[in-house]
Amino acid sequence: MALIVQKYGGSSVADAEAIKRVAQRIVAQKKAGYDVVVVVSAMGDTTDELLDLAEQVSPMPPARELDMLVTAGERMSMALVAMAIENLGFEARSFTGSQAGVITTSLHGNAKIIDVTPGRIQEAVGEGAICIVAGFQGVSQDTKDITSLGRGGSDTTAVALAAALEADACEIYSDVDGVFTADPRIVPSAQRIPQISYEEMLEMAASGTKILHLRCVEYARQYNIPLHVRSSFSQKPGTWVVPEVEESEGMEQPIISGVSHDRSEAKITVVGVPDKVGEAATIFRALADAEINIDMIVQNVSAVSTSRTDISFTVPKDFGKEAVAALKKVQDKVGFESLRYDDKIGKVSLIGAGMRSYPGVTARFFDAIAGSSTNVEMISTSEIRISVIVEEDQIDAAVRAAHSEFQLDADQVEAVVYGGTGR
Ligand code: ASP
Ligand code: MG
């Protein structure tokens, strides 16, 4: 029998009504003759609320306990969804990530899946039950403690389970009708992308498109699992994320697939770094040892008079304090003058596999950004992406300008945001 893995995001299970609606959808799939394994996120903004609560009892909650707390959100949803399904007369069993065999590294708050051994799920499916698995969590191979997979991690749970169960498809349900050419909250005329390659989706997810967790897309590509990203509030088809986009008849692939933006980064400038061999290495080693991910980097040409230079880079805002602390520790060793921290910035990215073969994309992008009176602070590129750092207040204007420059606007507004607070 064909097996489908479905994942429902927080807004799809936000309250009792939503949970009953999702149960109907799951049962419909079962009635259509499929085996169904469901992965759920925490209800609505539960994860954020739990994190707020933790902060109220301790400014620095221990990472182990924080994971115990936040993973409880998904466990509430899994039990409620199972109850709602049973109420419709179908057998349902819920499982924590650990029970479902999701084995991870031990890094609390951002653990990576090492292996999935879904014996209990297979057994339950074999007995005809619908399985509901708590997303976003697993159990550490070494410490046996409960871990969480990083914000948005339920998507990754779904794909990892789909791979381990050799599922025929993996459906990711949220509150929008798929992946759009830009965030419809900023660009109301954004269009749904019917099909997108793993490669482009990876760049989008890495550049701030929140609809899919980055690691989920990496996993899907590694195991060749087609993803169908769609809304649980409508029956419309969504976006297929696939190995290679098929050229349909009379439809040329667009050069650009979309414009992403990201408000989660901050910029750090290390001022007055002596222009000597090994200084950059010391700086980035200090950040690596503190487990801080760096995104864009710019090093200025050093001033002839001082032989000193400035190095700027971006880090996730959430790690801003740690990054500054890690750098202060090596200030004497490196001999830099000072640090500047700016979290009023954002990143705007243009993504499209067609960039490889069409000249002039970069010029058009910068023309459009300039036309929106936006100043560019940093630039980085990959083969299929151009990103710029701009002031926070100019993100929206820059996104709109780039979106219309590449003629991505739909004639009619098609994006509907059904639920969620966008938090
Ligand atoms: N509930 C978790 C979060 O809000 C995981 C998820 O939704 O995928 O980040
Ligand atoms: Mg969530």
Short mmCIF file of C-alpha atoms and ligand atoms in Angstrom, two decimals:
data_model
loop_
_atom_site.label_atom_id
_atom_site.label_comp_id
_atom_site.label_asym_id
_atom_site.label_seq_id
_atom_site.Cartn_x
_atom_site.Cartn_y
_atom_site.Cartn_z
CA MET A 1 0.00 0.00 0.00
CA ALA A 2 1.24 3.51 -0.75
CA LEU A 3 2.45 5.44 2.25
CA ILE A 4 2.12 9.19 2.64
CA VAL A 5 3.83 11.33 5.25
CA GLN A 6 1.95 14.53 6.03
CA LYS A 7 3.28 17.36 8.17
CA TYR A 8 1.01 19.99 9.70
CA GLY A 9 2.49 23.29 10.88
CA GLY A 10 1.49 25.26 13.96
CA SER A 11 -1.27 27.33 12.35
CA SER A 12 -2.90 24.16 10.95
CA VAL A 13 -3.34 22.80 14.49
CA ALA A 14 -3.75 26.14 16.29
CA ASP A 15 -6.95 25.28 18.18
CA ALA A 16 -9.56 22.55 18.68
CA GLU A 17 -11.45 23.48 15.50
CA ALA A 18 -8.26 23.41 13.44
CA ILE A 19 -7.28 20.05 14.90
CA LYS A 20 -10.67 18.56 13.99
CA ARG A 21 -10.33 19.89 10.45
CA VAL A 22 -6.86 18.36 10.12
CA ALA A 23 -8.19 15.05 11.47
CA GLN A 24 -10.82 15.05 8.70
CA ARG A 25 -8.13 15.57 6.12
CA ILE A 26 -5.98 12.77 7.50
CA VAL A 27 -8.93 10.38 7.61
CA ALA A 28 -9.85 11.26 4.03
CA GLN A 29 -6.37 10.19 2.95
CA LYS A 30 -6.71 6.93 4.88
CA LYS A 31 -10.14 6.28 3.33
CA ALA A 32 -8.60 6.82 -0.10
CA GLY A 33 -6.51 3.72 0.60
CA TYR A 34 -3.22 5.13 1.85
CA ASP A 35 -1.16 4.36 4.91
CA VAL A 36 -0.70 7.67 6.66
CA VAL A 37 2.02 8.89 9.01
CA VAL A 38 1.52 12.43 10.31
CA VAL A 39 4.07 14.80 11.82
CA VAL A 40 2.77 17.73 13.84
CA SER A 41 4.17 21.04 15.05
CA ALA A 42 3.18 22.73 18.28
CA MET A 43 -0.17 24.52 18.31
CA GLY A 44 -0.03 28.11 17.02
CA ASP A 45 2.60 30.15 18.82
CA THR A 46 3.10 27.60 21.60
CA THR A 47 6.86 27.27 21.04
CA ASP A 48 7.36 31.02 21.36
CA GLU A 49 5.16 31.14 24.43
CA LEU A 50 7.12 28.34 26.08
CA LEU A 51 10.39 30.13 25.32
CA ASP A 52 8.95 33.36 26.81
CA LEU A 53 7.94 31.44 29.92
CA ALA A 54 11.40 29.98 30.31
CA GLU A 55 12.91 33.44 30.10
CA GLN A 56 10.62 34.62 32.88
CA VAL A 57 11.94 32.01 35.31
CA SER A 58 15.59 32.22 34.28
CA PRO A 59 17.61 34.60 32.09
CA MET A 60 19.80 31.70 30.94
CA PRO A 61 17.76 28.49 31.07
CA PRO A 62 19.85 25.30 30.87
CA ALA A 63 19.72 23.97 27.31
CA ARG A 64 18.69 20.48 28.42
CA GLU A 65 15.65 21.76 30.29
CA LEU A 66 14.75 24.17 27.53
CA ASP A 67 14.51 21.22 25.14
CA MET A 68 12.38 19.28 27.62
CA LEU A 69 10.07 22.28 27.74
CA VAL A 70 9.76 23.20 24.06
CA THR A 71 9.36 19.63 22.83
CA ALA A 72 6.27 19.39 25.03
CA GLY A 73 4.48 21.69 22.56
CA GLU A 74 4.55 19.05 19.82
CA ARG A 75 3.50 16.36 22.28
CA MET A 76 0.32 18.27 23.08
CA SER A 77 -0.58 18.46 19.39
CA MET A 78 0.17 14.80 18.67
CA ALA A 79 -2.13 13.54 21.41
CA LEU A 80 -4.94 15.94 20.46
CA VAL A 81 -4.75 15.04 16.76
CA ALA A 82 -4.80 11.33 17.66
CA MET A 83 -7.89 11.86 19.83
CA ALA A 84 -9.67 13.78 17.06
CA ILE A 85 -8.95 10.94 14.61
CA GLU A 86 -10.20 8.28 17.04
CA ASN A 87 -13.35 10.36 17.42
CA LEU A 88 -13.94 9.91 13.68
CA GLY A 89 -13.80 6.16 14.16
CA PHE A 90 -10.26 5.47 12.98
CA GLU A 91 -7.41 4.06 14.99
CA ALA A 92 -4.64 6.52 15.76
CA ARG A 93 -1.50 6.28 17.89
CA SER A 94 0.79 9.12 18.82
CA PHE A 95 4.56 8.84 19.33
CA THR A 96 7.21 11.21 20.63
CA GLY A 97 10.23 11.78 18.43
CA SER A 98 12.21 9.43 20.62
CA GLN A 99 9.57 6.68 20.38
CA ALA A 100 9.47 7.14 16.61
CA GLY A 101 13.22 6.42 16.49
CA VAL A 102 14.50 9.89 15.68
CA ILE A 103 18.12 9.73 16.85
CA THR A 104 20.11 12.94 16.97
CA THR A 105 23.37 14.59 17.95
CA SER A 106 23.47 15.98 21.47
CA LEU A 107 23.49 19.71 20.66
CA HIS A 108 20.45 20.99 22.54
CA GLY A 109 18.38 23.55 20.66
CA ASN A 110 19.83 22.64 17.29
CA ALA A 111 20.41 18.88 17.19
CA LYS A 112 20.89 17.13 13.86
CA ILE A 113 19.24 13.86 12.93
CA ILE A 114 21.78 11.04 12.68
CA ASP A 115 19.44 8.14 12.05
CA VAL A 116 15.76 7.20 12.07
CA THR A 117 14.76 3.73 13.25
CA PRO A 118 10.98 3.79 12.95
CA GLY A 119 10.28 0.20 14.06
CA ARG A 120 7.33 1.15 16.24
CA ILE A 121 5.80 3.28 13.50
CA GLN A 122 6.09 0.46 10.97
CA GLU A 123 4.50 -1.94 13.40
CA ALA A 124 1.58 0.39 14.12
CA VAL A 125 1.08 1.16 10.43
CA GLY A 126 1.12 -2.59 9.76
CA GLU A 127 -1.72 -2.95 12.24
CA GLY A 128 -3.74 -0.37 10.36
CA ALA A 129 -3.25 2.56 12.69
CA ILE A 130 -2.65 6.13 11.64
CA CYS A 131 0.56 7.31 13.33
CA ILE A 132 1.00 10.80 14.67
CA VAL A 133 4.59 11.79 15.44
CA ALA A 134 5.73 14.82 17.42
CA GLY A 135 7.94 16.91 15.15
CA PHE A 136 10.99 19.00 16.00
CA GLN A 137 12.50 16.50 18.44
CA GLY A 138 14.54 13.40 18.93
CA VAL A 139 16.77 11.66 21.41
CA SER A 140 20.52 12.10 21.62
CA GLN A 141 22.53 9.04 20.71
CA ASP A 142 25.16 9.78 23.38
CA THR A 143 23.37 11.39 26.30
CA LYS A 144 19.91 9.80 25.77
CA ASP A 145 18.45 13.21 26.54
CA ILE A 146 15.60 14.72 24.58
CA THR A 147 16.78 17.20 21.94
CA SER A 148 15.10 19.74 19.68
CA LEU A 149 16.00 20.25 16.04
CA GLY A 150 16.02 24.05 15.79
CA ARG A 151 13.15 26.38 14.96
CA GLY A 152 10.95 25.03 12.18
CA GLY A 153 12.43 21.57 12.68
CA SER A 154 9.20 19.62 12.25
CA ASP A 155 9.63 19.81 8.48
CA THR A 156 12.90 17.95 8.88
CA THR A 157 11.26 15.31 11.07
CA ALA A 158 8.71 14.72 8.30
CA VAL A 159 11.27 14.30 5.54
CA ALA A 160 13.56 12.14 7.66
CA LEU A 161 10.63 9.86 8.50
CA ALA A 162 9.52 9.80 4.87
CA ALA A 163 13.02 8.68 3.90
CA ALA A 164 13.23 6.01 6.60
CA LEU A 165 9.76 4.68 5.79
CA GLU A 166 10.37 4.89 2.04
CA ALA A 167 7.21 6.93 1.69
CA ASP A 168 5.74 7.64 -1.71
CA ALA A 169 5.34 11.33 -0.99
CA CYS A 170 5.82 13.89 1.71
CA GLU A 171 3.26 16.66 2.04
CA ILE A 172 4.11 19.74 4.07
CA TYR A 173 0.98 21.64 5.13
CA SER A 174 1.05 25.23 6.30
CA ASP A 175 -1.14 28.32 6.04
CA VAL A 176 -0.13 29.44 2.55
CA ASP A 177 -0.77 27.75 -0.78
CA GLY A 178 2.85 26.88 -1.42
CA VAL A 179 6.12 28.65 -2.13
CA PHE A 180 5.66 32.13 -3.55
CA THR A 181 7.91 34.35 -5.65
CA ALA A 182 8.15 36.65 -2.58
CA ASP A 183 6.51 36.90 0.82
CA PRO A 184 2.87 37.81 0.03
CA ARG A 185 2.82 39.91 3.20
CA ILE A 186 5.26 42.29 1.45
CA VAL A 187 4.36 41.68 -2.18
CA PRO A 188 0.61 40.99 -2.47
CA SER A 189 1.01 40.22 -6.19
CA ALA A 190 3.51 37.40 -5.53
CA GLN A 191 2.78 34.20 -7.49
CA ARG A 192 2.73 30.60 -6.43
CA ILE A 193 5.66 28.65 -7.89
CA PRO A 194 4.21 25.36 -9.23
CA GLN A 195 7.56 23.53 -9.30
CA ILE A 196 10.98 24.40 -7.96
CA SER A 197 14.27 22.47 -7.86
CA TYR A 198 15.89 21.38 -4.59
CA GLU A 199 18.82 23.59 -5.47
CA GLU A 200 16.73 26.76 -5.74
CA MET A 201 14.61 25.85 -2.74
CA LEU A 202 17.78 25.40 -0.69
CA GLU A 203 18.94 28.89 -1.63
CA MET A 204 15.50 30.30 -0.79
CA ALA A 205 15.34 28.58 2.58
CA ALA A 206 18.88 29.73 3.38
CA SER A 207 17.95 33.28 2.42
CA GLY A 208 14.99 33.60 4.75
CA THR A 209 12.01 32.00 2.98
CA LYS A 210 10.49 30.43 6.06
CA ILE A 211 8.08 28.04 4.43
CA LEU A 212 10.55 25.14 4.64
CA HIS A 213 13.29 24.40 7.14
CA LEU A 214 16.69 24.48 5.44
CA ARG A 215 17.72 21.07 6.72
CA CYS A 216 14.46 19.57 5.53
CA VAL A 217 15.32 20.55 1.96
CA GLU A 218 18.87 19.22 2.32
CA TYR A 219 17.44 15.94 3.54
CA ALA A 220 14.88 15.77 0.74
CA ARG A 221 17.61 16.31 -1.83
CA GLN A 222 19.90 13.74 -0.27
CA TYR A 223 17.19 11.05 -0.25
CA ASN A 224 15.43 12.23 -3.41
CA ILE A 225 12.07 12.76 -1.75
CA PRO A 226 9.64 14.95 -3.67
CA LEU A 227 7.94 17.45 -1.37
CA HIS A 228 4.51 18.92 -1.88
CA VAL A 229 4.22 22.20 0.03
CA ARG A 230 0.57 23.23 0.34
CA SER A 231 -2.12 24.74 2.51
CA SER A 232 -4.23 22.78 4.96
CA PHE A 233 -6.91 25.46 4.60
CA SER A 234 -7.67 24.78 0.92
CA GLN A 235 -7.67 21.94 -1.59
CA LYS A 236 -5.51 23.80 -4.09
CA PRO A 237 -2.30 22.24 -5.36
CA GLY A 238 0.81 23.83 -3.85
CA THR A 239 4.46 23.80 -4.85
CA TRP A 240 6.35 20.64 -5.76
CA VAL A 241 9.98 20.65 -4.71
CA VAL A 242 11.69 18.23 -7.06
CA PRO A 243 15.15 17.21 -8.34
CA GLU A 244 14.75 18.94 -11.70
CA VAL A 245 12.02 21.28 -12.92
CA GLU A 246 10.34 19.89 -16.02
CA GLU A 247 10.02 22.19 -18.99
CA SER A 248 6.34 22.06 -19.80
CA GLU A 249 5.18 22.65 -23.34
CA GLY A 250 5.29 26.27 -24.45
CA MET A 251 6.42 27.29 -20.98
CA GLU A 252 10.00 28.38 -20.70
CA GLN A 253 11.56 28.21 -17.26
CA PRO A 254 11.71 31.65 -15.71
CA ILE A 255 15.21 33.06 -15.21
CA ILE A 256 14.39 34.07 -11.66
CA SER A 257 12.31 31.99 -9.27
CA GLY A 258 11.90 34.50 -6.50
CA VAL A 259 13.03 37.16 -4.08
CA SER A 260 13.64 36.24 -0.43
CA HIS A 261 14.33 38.38 2.57
CA ASP A 262 15.66 37.75 6.03
CA ARG A 263 15.32 39.91 9.13
CA SER A 264 17.09 37.52 11.47
CA GLU A 265 20.70 38.61 11.01
CA ALA A 266 22.91 41.25 12.59
CA LYS A 267 26.10 42.80 11.27
CA ILE A 268 29.31 42.89 13.26
CA THR A 269 32.27 45.00 12.19
CA VAL A 270 35.68 44.33 13.65
CA VAL A 271 37.36 47.73 13.35
CA GLY A 272 41.08 48.27 12.88
CA VAL A 273 42.34 44.73 12.35
CA PRO A 274 46.14 44.70 11.75
CA ASP A 275 46.70 43.57 8.15
CA LYS A 276 48.77 40.49 8.98
CA VAL A 277 48.65 36.82 8.07
CA GLY A 278 46.35 34.82 10.35
CA GLU A 279 44.26 37.60 11.87
CA ALA A 280 41.06 36.65 10.07
CA ALA A 281 41.70 33.03 10.97
CA THR A 282 41.89 33.91 14.68
CA ILE A 283 38.68 35.92 14.49
CA PHE A 284 36.67 33.25 12.71
CA ARG A 285 38.15 30.46 14.83
CA ALA A 286 36.88 32.26 17.95
CA LEU A 287 33.38 32.38 16.45
CA ALA A 288 33.53 28.76 15.29
CA ASP A 289 34.56 27.61 18.77
CA ALA A 290 31.47 29.40 20.12
CA GLU A 291 29.38 27.46 17.51
CA ILE A 292 28.27 30.62 15.76
CA ASN A 293 27.32 30.44 12.09
CA ILE A 294 28.59 33.22 9.90
CA ASP A 295 26.91 34.30 6.72
CA MET A 296 28.25 37.19 4.66
CA ILE A 297 31.81 38.46 5.06
CA VAL A 298 33.43 41.61 3.71
CA GLN A 299 37.01 42.72 4.29
CA ASN A 300 37.92 46.24 3.26
CA VAL A 301 41.17 47.18 1.58
CA SER A 302 43.52 48.26 4.35
CA ALA A 303 44.39 51.92 4.70
CA VAL A 304 47.99 52.52 3.57
CA SER A 305 48.69 54.92 6.45
CA THR A 306 47.72 52.54 9.25
CA SER A 307 47.96 49.08 7.59
CA ARG A 308 44.76 48.24 9.35
CA THR A 309 41.51 47.02 7.88
CA ASP A 310 37.88 46.44 8.89
CA ILE A 311 36.20 43.03 8.64
CA SER A 312 32.39 42.88 8.62
CA PHE A 313 30.18 39.82 8.69
CA THR A 314 26.67 38.81 9.60
CA VAL A 315 25.53 36.37 12.29
CA PRO A 316 22.07 35.30 13.46
CA LYS A 317 20.70 38.02 15.78
CA ASP A 318 19.99 35.34 18.37
CA PHE A 319 23.72 34.72 18.64
CA GLY A 320 24.72 38.39 18.57
CA LYS A 321 25.64 38.63 22.26
CA GLU A 322 27.66 35.42 22.16
CA ALA A 323 29.49 36.54 19.02
CA VAL A 324 30.50 39.85 20.57
CA ALA A 325 31.62 38.11 23.76
CA ALA A 326 33.68 35.56 21.79
CA LEU A 327 35.40 38.35 19.84
CA LYS A 328 36.18 40.44 22.94
CA LYS A 329 38.10 37.46 24.27
CA VAL A 330 40.52 37.60 21.33
CA GLN A 331 40.75 41.40 21.13
CA ASP A 332 44.23 41.58 22.70
CA LYS A 333 45.55 38.65 20.72
CA VAL A 334 44.35 40.08 17.38
CA GLY A 335 44.93 43.69 18.36
CA PHE A 336 41.83 45.09 16.68
CA GLU A 337 40.57 48.50 17.81
CA SER A 338 36.86 48.04 18.46
CA LEU A 339 33.64 46.20 17.58
CA ARG A 340 30.49 47.63 16.02
CA TYR A 341 27.19 45.77 16.29
CA ASP A 342 24.17 46.61 14.12
CA ASP A 343 20.98 44.56 14.22
CA LYS A 344 18.88 47.04 12.22
CA ILE A 345 19.72 45.36 8.94
CA GLY A 346 18.21 42.76 6.65
CA LYS A 347 19.10 40.63 3.68
CA VAL A 348 17.39 40.65 0.30
CA SER A 349 18.20 37.84 -2.14
CA LEU A 350 17.40 37.15 -5.76
CA ILE A 351 17.28 33.45 -6.63
CA GLY A 352 17.12 31.64 -9.94
CA ALA A 353 18.92 28.84 -11.71
CA GLY A 354 18.57 30.79 -14.96
CA MET A 355 21.16 33.29 -13.68
CA ARG A 356 23.86 30.87 -14.78
CA SER A 357 23.08 31.28 -18.43
CA TYR A 358 21.61 34.78 -18.73
CA PRO A 359 23.98 37.73 -18.57
CA GLY A 360 22.83 41.04 -17.11
CA VAL A 361 20.85 39.69 -14.15
CA THR A 362 23.21 41.32 -11.64
CA ALA A 363 23.02 44.70 -13.34
CA ARG A 364 19.21 44.60 -13.43
CA PHE A 365 19.04 43.60 -9.78
CA PHE A 366 21.29 46.47 -8.65
CA ASP A 367 19.42 48.92 -10.90
CA ALA A 368 16.17 47.88 -9.26
CA ILE A 369 17.62 48.18 -5.74
CA ALA A 370 19.01 51.62 -6.56
CA GLY A 371 15.65 52.61 -8.05
CA SER A 372 14.06 51.93 -4.67
CA SER A 373 16.56 54.35 -3.07
CA THR A 374 18.08 51.52 -1.08
CA ASN A 375 21.73 51.64 -0.08
CA VAL A 376 23.64 48.36 -0.33
CA GLU A 377 25.92 47.61 2.62
CA MET A 378 27.26 44.16 1.74
CA ILE A 379 27.02 41.79 -1.22
CA SER A 380 27.41 38.05 -1.60
CA THR A 381 26.65 35.66 -4.44
CA SER A 382 26.43 32.02 -5.33
CA GLU A 383 25.99 30.58 -8.82
CA ILE A 384 22.23 31.01 -8.58
CA ARG A 385 21.80 33.77 -5.98
CA ILE A 386 22.67 37.42 -5.36
CA SER A 387 22.19 38.75 -1.82
CA VAL A 388 22.56 42.23 -0.41
CA ILE A 389 22.49 43.57 3.13
CA VAL A 390 20.42 46.73 3.47
CA GLU A 391 19.00 48.85 6.27
CA GLU A 392 16.04 47.24 8.00
CA ASP A 393 13.60 49.97 6.91
CA GLN A 394 14.47 49.43 3.27
CA ILE A 395 13.91 45.68 3.04
CA ASP A 396 10.31 45.89 1.83
CA ALA A 397 11.03 48.47 -0.85
CA ALA A 398 14.02 46.51 -2.12
CA VAL A 399 12.04 43.24 -2.28
CA ARG A 400 9.21 44.91 -4.21
CA ALA A 401 11.59 46.59 -6.63
CA ALA A 402 13.48 43.37 -7.43
CA HIS A 403 10.22 41.40 -7.73
CA SER A 404 8.75 43.76 -10.31
CA GLU A 405 12.03 44.21 -12.20
CA PHE A 406 12.01 40.48 -13.01
CA GLN A 407 8.31 40.53 -13.90
CA LEU A 408 7.31 38.16 -11.18
CA ASP A 409 4.08 39.98 -10.29
CA ALA A 410 0.83 38.13 -10.97
CA ASP A 411 -1.95 39.87 -12.91
CA GLN A 412 -4.38 38.99 -10.17
CA VAL A 413 -3.69 38.65 -6.49
CA GLU A 414 -3.49 34.91 -5.83
CA ALA A 415 -1.74 34.71 -2.50
CA VAL A 416 -4.03 34.04 0.42
CA VAL A 417 -2.66 33.94 3.93
CA TYR A 418 -5.11 31.77 5.84
CA GLY A 419 -3.88 31.77 9.39
CA GLY A 420 -0.87 32.22 11.58
CA THR A 421 0.55 35.34 13.08
CA GLY A 422 3.75 35.24 11.10
CA ARG A 423 5.55 35.25 14.42
N1 ASP B 1 7.26 24.23 16.93
C1 ASP B 1 8.59 24.42 16.45
C2 ASP B 1 8.82 25.87 16.06
O1 ASP B 1 7.91 26.67 16.17
C3 ASP B 1 8.94 23.49 15.33
C4 ASP B 1 8.12 23.67 14.09
O2 ASP B 1 7.10 24.35 14.08
O3 ASP B 1 8.49 23.10 13.06
O4 ASP B 1 9.89 26.22 15.68
MG MG B 2 6.04 26.47 14.50
#
